[in-house]
Short mmCIF file of C-alpha atoms in Angstrom, two decimals:
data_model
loop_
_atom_site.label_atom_id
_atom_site.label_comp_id
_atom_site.label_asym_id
_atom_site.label_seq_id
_atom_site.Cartn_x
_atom_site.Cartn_y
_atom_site.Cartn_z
CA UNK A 14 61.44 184.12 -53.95
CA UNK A 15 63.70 180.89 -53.56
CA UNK A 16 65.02 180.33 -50.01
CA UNK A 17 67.84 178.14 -49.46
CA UNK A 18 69.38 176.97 -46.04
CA UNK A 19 73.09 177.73 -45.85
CA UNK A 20 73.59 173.91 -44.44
CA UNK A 21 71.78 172.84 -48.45
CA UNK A 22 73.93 176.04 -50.03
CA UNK A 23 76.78 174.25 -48.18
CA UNK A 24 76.08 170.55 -49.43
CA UNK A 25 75.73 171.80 -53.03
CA UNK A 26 79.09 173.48 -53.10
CA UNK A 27 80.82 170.22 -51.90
CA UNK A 28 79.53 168.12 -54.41
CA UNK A 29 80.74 170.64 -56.86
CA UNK A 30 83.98 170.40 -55.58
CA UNK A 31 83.96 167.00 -55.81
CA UNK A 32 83.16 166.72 -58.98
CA UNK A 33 85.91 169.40 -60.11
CA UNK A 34 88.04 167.24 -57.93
CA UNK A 35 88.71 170.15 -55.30
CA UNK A 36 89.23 169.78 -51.47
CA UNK A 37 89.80 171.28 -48.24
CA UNK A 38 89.69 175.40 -48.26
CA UNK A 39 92.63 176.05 -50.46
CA UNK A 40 91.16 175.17 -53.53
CA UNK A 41 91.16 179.12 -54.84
CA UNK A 42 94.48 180.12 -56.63
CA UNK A 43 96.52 182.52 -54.99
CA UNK A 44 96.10 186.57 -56.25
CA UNK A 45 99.23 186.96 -58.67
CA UNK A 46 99.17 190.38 -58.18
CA UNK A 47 99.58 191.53 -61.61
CA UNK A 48 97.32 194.21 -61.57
CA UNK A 49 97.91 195.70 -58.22
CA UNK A 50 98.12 199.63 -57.32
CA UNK A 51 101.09 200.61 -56.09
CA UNK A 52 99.05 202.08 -52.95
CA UNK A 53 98.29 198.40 -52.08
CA UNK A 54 101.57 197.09 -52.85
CA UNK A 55 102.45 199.54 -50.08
CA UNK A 56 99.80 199.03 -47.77
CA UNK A 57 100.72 194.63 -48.04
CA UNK A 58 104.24 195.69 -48.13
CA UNK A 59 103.61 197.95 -44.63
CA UNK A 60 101.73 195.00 -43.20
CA UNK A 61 104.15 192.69 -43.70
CA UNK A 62 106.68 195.25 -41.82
CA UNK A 63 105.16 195.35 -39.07
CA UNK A 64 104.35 191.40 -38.58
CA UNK A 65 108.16 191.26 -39.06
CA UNK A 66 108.59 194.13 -36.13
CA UNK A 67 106.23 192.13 -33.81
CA UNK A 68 107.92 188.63 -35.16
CA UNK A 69 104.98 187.02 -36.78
CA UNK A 70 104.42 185.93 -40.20
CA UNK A 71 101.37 188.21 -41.70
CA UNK A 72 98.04 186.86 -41.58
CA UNK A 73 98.47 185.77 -45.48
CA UNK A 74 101.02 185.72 -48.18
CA UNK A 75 100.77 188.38 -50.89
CA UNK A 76 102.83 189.16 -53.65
CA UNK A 77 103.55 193.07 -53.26
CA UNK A 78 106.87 193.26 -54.15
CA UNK A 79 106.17 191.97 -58.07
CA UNK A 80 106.09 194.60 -60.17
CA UNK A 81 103.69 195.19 -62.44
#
């Protein structure tokens, strides 16, 4: 079995983000949402209800209301 240290796991995935010319954390694309249940459109729609209640932003942005 091959063991890798997560500092060397680390180091590999920069360089491969260097050479796709990525940075920083935000380098995934957002979740469109497209194919979303209406159950979790309902559960992100609920969470973002009750940041609003408590007057917060939600912990991240989500698409729910797009239909599908």
């Amino acid at each position: 079995m091959r063991t890798l240290k997560l500092s060397d796991l680390a180091a590999v995935i920069e360089r491969r983000k260097a050479l796709l010319g990525l940075s920083g954390n935000d380098y995934v694309l957002p979740n469109t949402g497209e194919f979303r249940s209406p159950e979790k459109r309902d559960l992100l729609r609920a969470i973002a209800e009750e940041s609003a209640e408590q007057g917060k932003p939600p912990a991240f942005r989500s698409e729910f209301s797009r239909k599908p």
